[in-house]
Short mmCIF file of N, CA, C and O in Angstrom, two decimals:
data_model
loop_
_atom_site.label_atom_id
_atom_site.label_comp_id
_atom_site.label_asym_id
_atom_site.label_seq_id
_atom_site.Cartn_x
_atom_site.Cartn_y
_atom_site.Cartn_z
N MET A 1 0.70 -1.50 -0.50
CA MET A 1 -0.05 -0.60 -0.16
C MET A 1 0.88 1.63 0.33
O MET A 1 0.93 2.37 -0.95
N ALA A 2 2.16 0.60 0.49
CA ALA A 2 2.86 2.08 0.69
C ALA A 2 3.70 2.91 -1.22
O ALA A 2 3.46 4.37 -0.86
N LYS A 3 4.05 1.57 -1.35
CA LYS A 3 4.30 2.15 -3.16
C LYS A 3 3.16 2.72 -3.71
O LYS A 3 3.50 3.39 -4.43
N VAL A 4 1.95 2.57 -3.19
CA VAL A 4 0.85 2.84 -4.02
C VAL A 4 1.22 5.01 -3.71
O VAL A 4 0.94 5.70 -4.83
N PHE A 5 0.58 5.06 -2.78
CA PHE A 5 0.75 6.43 -1.82
C PHE A 5 2.78 6.67 -2.70
O PHE A 5 2.62 8.35 -3.66
N GLN A 6 3.58 6.19 -2.12
CA GLN A 6 4.71 6.60 -3.47
C GLN A 6 4.63 7.55 -4.29
O GLN A 6 4.67 7.96 -5.15
N PHE A 7 3.73 6.47 -5.65
CA PHE A 7 3.83 6.14 -6.83
C PHE A 7 2.38 7.90 -7.36
O PHE A 7 3.09 8.73 -7.99
N PHE A 8 1.60 8.22 -6.04
CA PHE A 8 0.88 8.66 -6.35
C PHE A 8 1.45 10.41 -6.19
O PHE A 8 1.15 11.32 -6.53
N LYS A 9 2.61 10.17 -5.20
CA LYS A 9 3.28 11.50 -4.10
C LYS A 9 4.10 11.45 -4.85
O LYS A 9 4.76 12.68 -6.25
N GLU A 10 5.38 10.22 -6.36
CA GLU A 10 6.03 11.52 -7.54
C GLU A 10 5.44 11.71 -8.40
O GLU A 10 6.34 11.86 -9.44
N SER A 11 4.24 10.87 -8.86
CA SER A 11 2.93 11.22 -10.01
C SER A 11 2.86 12.87 -10.13
O SER A 11 3.50 13.35 -11.24
N ARG A 12 2.58 13.17 -9.01
CA ARG A 12 2.53 14.48 -8.53
C ARG A 12 3.00 15.85 -8.94
O ARG A 12 3.33 16.57 -9.00
N ALA A 13 4.41 14.68 -8.52
CA ALA A 13 5.27 16.07 -8.67
C ALA A 13 6.12 15.71 -9.98
O ALA A 13 6.68 16.87 -9.78
N GLU A 14 5.79 15.45 -10.89
CA GLU A 14 6.02 15.35 -11.66
C GLU A 14 5.73 16.22 -12.93
O GLU A 14 5.55 16.42 -14.05
N LEU A 15 3.87 15.92 -12.16
CA LEU A 15 3.22 16.69 -13.32
C LEU A 15 3.66 18.42 -12.74
O LEU A 15 3.10 18.98 -12.98
N LYS A 16 4.25 19.02 -11.54
CA LYS A 16 4.40 20.49 -11.48
C LYS A 16 5.62 20.74 -12.35
O LYS A 16 5.55 21.75 -12.27
N LYS A 17 6.01 19.99 -13.15
CA LYS A 17 7.31 20.31 -13.31
C LYS A 17 6.70 19.77 -14.94
O LYS A 17 8.43 21.06 -15.54
N VAL A 18 5.77 19.63 -14.87
CA VAL A 18 5.61 20.08 -17.11
C VAL A 18 5.57 21.51 -17.33
O VAL A 18 4.61 22.16 -16.13
N VAL A 19 5.63 21.96 -18.10
CA VAL A 19 5.42 23.25 -18.94
C VAL A 19 4.24 23.16 -19.31
O VAL A 19 4.01 22.40 -20.79
N TRP A 20 3.15 23.21 -19.53
CA TRP A 20 1.61 22.78 -19.76
C TRP A 20 2.00 24.32 -21.11
O TRP A 20 1.69 25.73 -20.22
N PRO A 21 1.44 24.21 -22.51
CA PRO A 21 0.54 24.72 -23.13
C PRO A 21 -0.09 25.98 -22.87
O PRO A 21 -0.87 25.63 -21.67
N THR A 22 0.82 27.46 -23.20
CA THR A 22 -0.90 28.26 -23.61
C THR A 22 -2.01 27.85 -24.21
O THR A 22 -2.09 27.66 -25.05
N ARG A 23 -3.15 28.76 -23.50
CA ARG A 23 -4.48 28.52 -24.06
C ARG A 23 -3.90 28.97 -25.69
O ARG A 23 -4.92 28.26 -26.98
N ALA A 24 -3.63 30.19 -25.81
CA ALA A 24 -3.32 30.82 -27.31
C ALA A 24 -2.05 29.30 -28.04
O ALA A 24 -2.92 29.09 -29.34
N ASP A 25 -1.22 29.15 -27.77
CA ASP A 25 -0.49 28.03 -28.21
C ASP A 25 -1.62 26.46 -28.27
O ASP A 25 -1.00 26.12 -29.68
N VAL A 26 -2.51 26.33 -27.72
CA VAL A 26 -3.34 25.05 -28.06
C VAL A 26 -4.23 25.92 -29.04
O VAL A 26 -3.84 24.28 -30.32
N LEU A 27 -4.51 26.53 -29.60
CA LEU A 27 -5.90 27.52 -29.88
C LEU A 27 -4.71 27.42 -31.76
O LEU A 27 -5.50 27.06 -32.40
N SER A 28 -3.48 27.64 -31.36
CA SER A 28 -2.61 27.68 -32.54
C SER A 28 -2.91 26.27 -33.00
O SER A 28 -2.65 26.08 -34.50
N SER A 29 -2.55 25.36 -32.10
CA SER A 29 -1.66 23.73 -32.93
C SER A 29 -3.53 23.48 -33.42
O SER A 29 -3.21 22.94 -33.96
N ILE A 30 -4.80 23.88 -32.75
CA ILE A 30 -5.80 23.01 -33.52
C ILE A 30 -5.82 24.09 -34.08
O ILE A 30 -6.80 22.94 -35.20
N LYS A 31 -5.92 25.22 -34.70
CA LYS A 31 -6.48 25.84 -36.16
C LYS A 31 -5.74 24.85 -36.99
O LYS A 31 -5.97 24.57 -38.38
N VAL A 32 -3.42 24.56 -36.58
CA VAL A 32 -2.88 23.94 -37.58
C VAL A 32 -3.81 23.01 -37.77
O VAL A 32 -3.90 21.99 -39.06
N VAL A 33 -3.68 21.82 -37.47
CA VAL A 33 -4.03 20.54 -37.17
C VAL A 33 -5.28 20.62 -38.06
O VAL A 33 -5.67 20.19 -39.17
N ILE A 34 -6.72 21.82 -38.08
CA ILE A 34 -7.79 21.35 -38.67
C ILE A 34 -6.95 22.02 -40.07
O ILE A 34 -8.27 21.33 -41.16
N ILE A 35 -6.83 22.52 -40.48
CA ILE A 35 -7.03 23.31 -41.55
C ILE A 35 -5.57 21.85 -42.36
O ILE A 35 -6.39 22.14 -43.70
N SER A 36 -5.24 21.31 -41.63
CA SER A 36 -3.78 20.37 -42.72
C SER A 36 -5.05 19.10 -43.21
O SER A 36 -5.09 18.78 -43.56
N THR A 37 -6.33 19.19 -42.02
CA THR A 37 -7.01 17.93 -41.81
C THR A 37 -7.87 18.11 -43.44
O THR A 37 -7.93 17.64 -44.10
N PHE A 38 -7.77 19.20 -43.20
CA PHE A 38 -9.05 19.64 -44.43
C PHE A 38 -8.38 20.06 -46.40
O PHE A 38 -9.10 19.45 -46.87
N ILE A 39 -6.61 19.96 -45.76
CA ILE A 39 -6.06 20.70 -47.06
C ILE A 39 -5.66 18.81 -47.38
O ILE A 39 -6.03 17.99 -48.69
N VAL A 40 -5.06 17.75 -46.22
CA VAL A 40 -5.51 16.50 -46.42
C VAL A 40 -6.71 15.45 -47.53
O VAL A 40 -6.88 14.98 -48.35
N ALA A 41 -8.02 16.30 -47.16
CA ALA A 41 -9.02 15.69 -47.34
C ALA A 41 -9.77 15.84 -49.01
O ALA A 41 -9.79 15.98 -49.62
N ILE A 42 -9.19 17.06 -49.30
CA ILE A 42 -9.37 17.76 -50.42
C ILE A 42 -8.48 16.89 -51.92
O ILE A 42 -8.85 16.41 -52.26
N ILE A 43 -6.73 16.57 -50.70
CA ILE A 43 -6.64 16.43 -51.94
C ILE A 43 -6.66 14.99 -52.61
O ILE A 43 -6.01 14.21 -53.26
N LEU A 44 -6.94 14.02 -50.73
CA LEU A 44 -7.54 12.44 -51.13
C LEU A 44 -9.13 12.68 -52.29
O LEU A 44 -8.57 11.63 -52.26
N GLY A 45 -9.82 13.45 -51.67
CA GLY A 45 -10.86 13.45 -52.64
C GLY A 45 -10.36 13.68 -53.99
O GLY A 45 -10.97 12.34 -54.87
N LEU A 46 -9.40 14.57 -54.98
CA LEU A 46 -9.14 14.72 -55.61
C LEU A 46 -8.97 13.86 -56.09
O LEU A 46 -9.35 13.34 -57.57
N LEU A 47 -7.76 13.28 -56.07
CA LEU A 47 -6.69 11.40 -55.72
C LEU A 47 -8.03 10.85 -56.49
O LEU A 47 -8.07 9.61 -57.77
N ASP A 48 -9.11 10.17 -55.18
CA ASP A 48 -9.85 9.72 -55.59
C ASP A 48 -11.55 9.83 -56.91
O ASP A 48 -11.29 8.72 -57.71
N LEU A 49 -11.50 10.94 -57.14
CA LEU A 49 -11.87 11.36 -58.30
C LEU A 49 -11.19 10.76 -59.11
O LEU A 49 -11.91 10.70 -60.69
N GLY A 50 -10.05 11.56 -59.54
CA GLY A 50 -9.57 11.60 -60.54
C GLY A 50 -9.13 10.03 -60.94
O GLY A 50 -8.96 9.13 -61.74
N PHE A 51 -9.09 8.90 -59.27
CA PHE A 51 -8.81 7.35 -59.97
C PHE A 51 -10.06 6.73 -60.52
O PHE A 51 -10.01 6.02 -60.85
N SER A 52 -11.02 7.15 -59.98
CA SER A 52 -12.87 6.66 -60.17
C SER A 52 -12.94 7.46 -61.78
O SER A 52 -12.99 6.15 -62.78
N GLU A 53 -12.35 8.43 -62.41
CA GLU A 53 -12.73 8.97 -63.80
C GLU A 53 -11.41 7.95 -65.34
O GLU A 53 -11.78 7.32 -65.20
N LEU A 54 -10.33 7.50 -63.97
CA LEU A 54 -9.20 6.53 -65.24
C LEU A 54 -10.00 5.52 -65.33
O LEU A 54 -9.76 4.83 -65.86
N PHE A 55 -10.66 4.87 -63.76
CA PHE A 55 -11.36 3.35 -64.19
C PHE A 55 -12.27 2.91 -64.98
O PHE A 55 -12.49 2.20 -65.42
N ARG A 56 -12.56 4.53 -64.28
CA ARG A 56 -14.05 4.09 -65.34
C ARG A 56 -14.02 4.41 -67.30
O ARG A 56 -14.50 3.07 -67.67
N LEU A 57 -12.98 5.30 -67.56
CA LEU A 57 -12.54 5.45 -68.70
C LEU A 57 -11.77 3.84 -69.55
O LEU A 57 -12.18 3.43 -70.24
N ILE A 58 -10.73 3.14 -68.36
CA ILE A 58 -10.62 1.93 -69.08
C ILE A 58 -11.37 0.80 -68.81
O ILE A 58 -10.93 0.16 -70.12
N LEU A 59 -12.27 0.66 -67.49
CA LEU A 59 -13.57 -0.28 -68.13
C LEU A 59 -14.34 0.03 -68.76
O LEU A 59 -15.26 -0.85 -68.61
N LYS A 60 -14.83 0.85 -69.69
CA LYS A 60 -16.14 0.89 -70.75
C LYS A 60 -15.73 -0.39 -71.80
O LYS A 60 -14.63 0.08 -72.16
#
């Protein structure tokens, strides 16, 4: 049981050392992720459309 308390005590001490990001940093990162996701989705959608048309032409 003492090891459990020791674990939580050490965990808390380690969490105090963590440098947490600011709200502005988090929002900036979220914007980058959302924009990147949309760009990748558009690229994959265009590739899918292109390959679909290519296969449709080939299989006619």
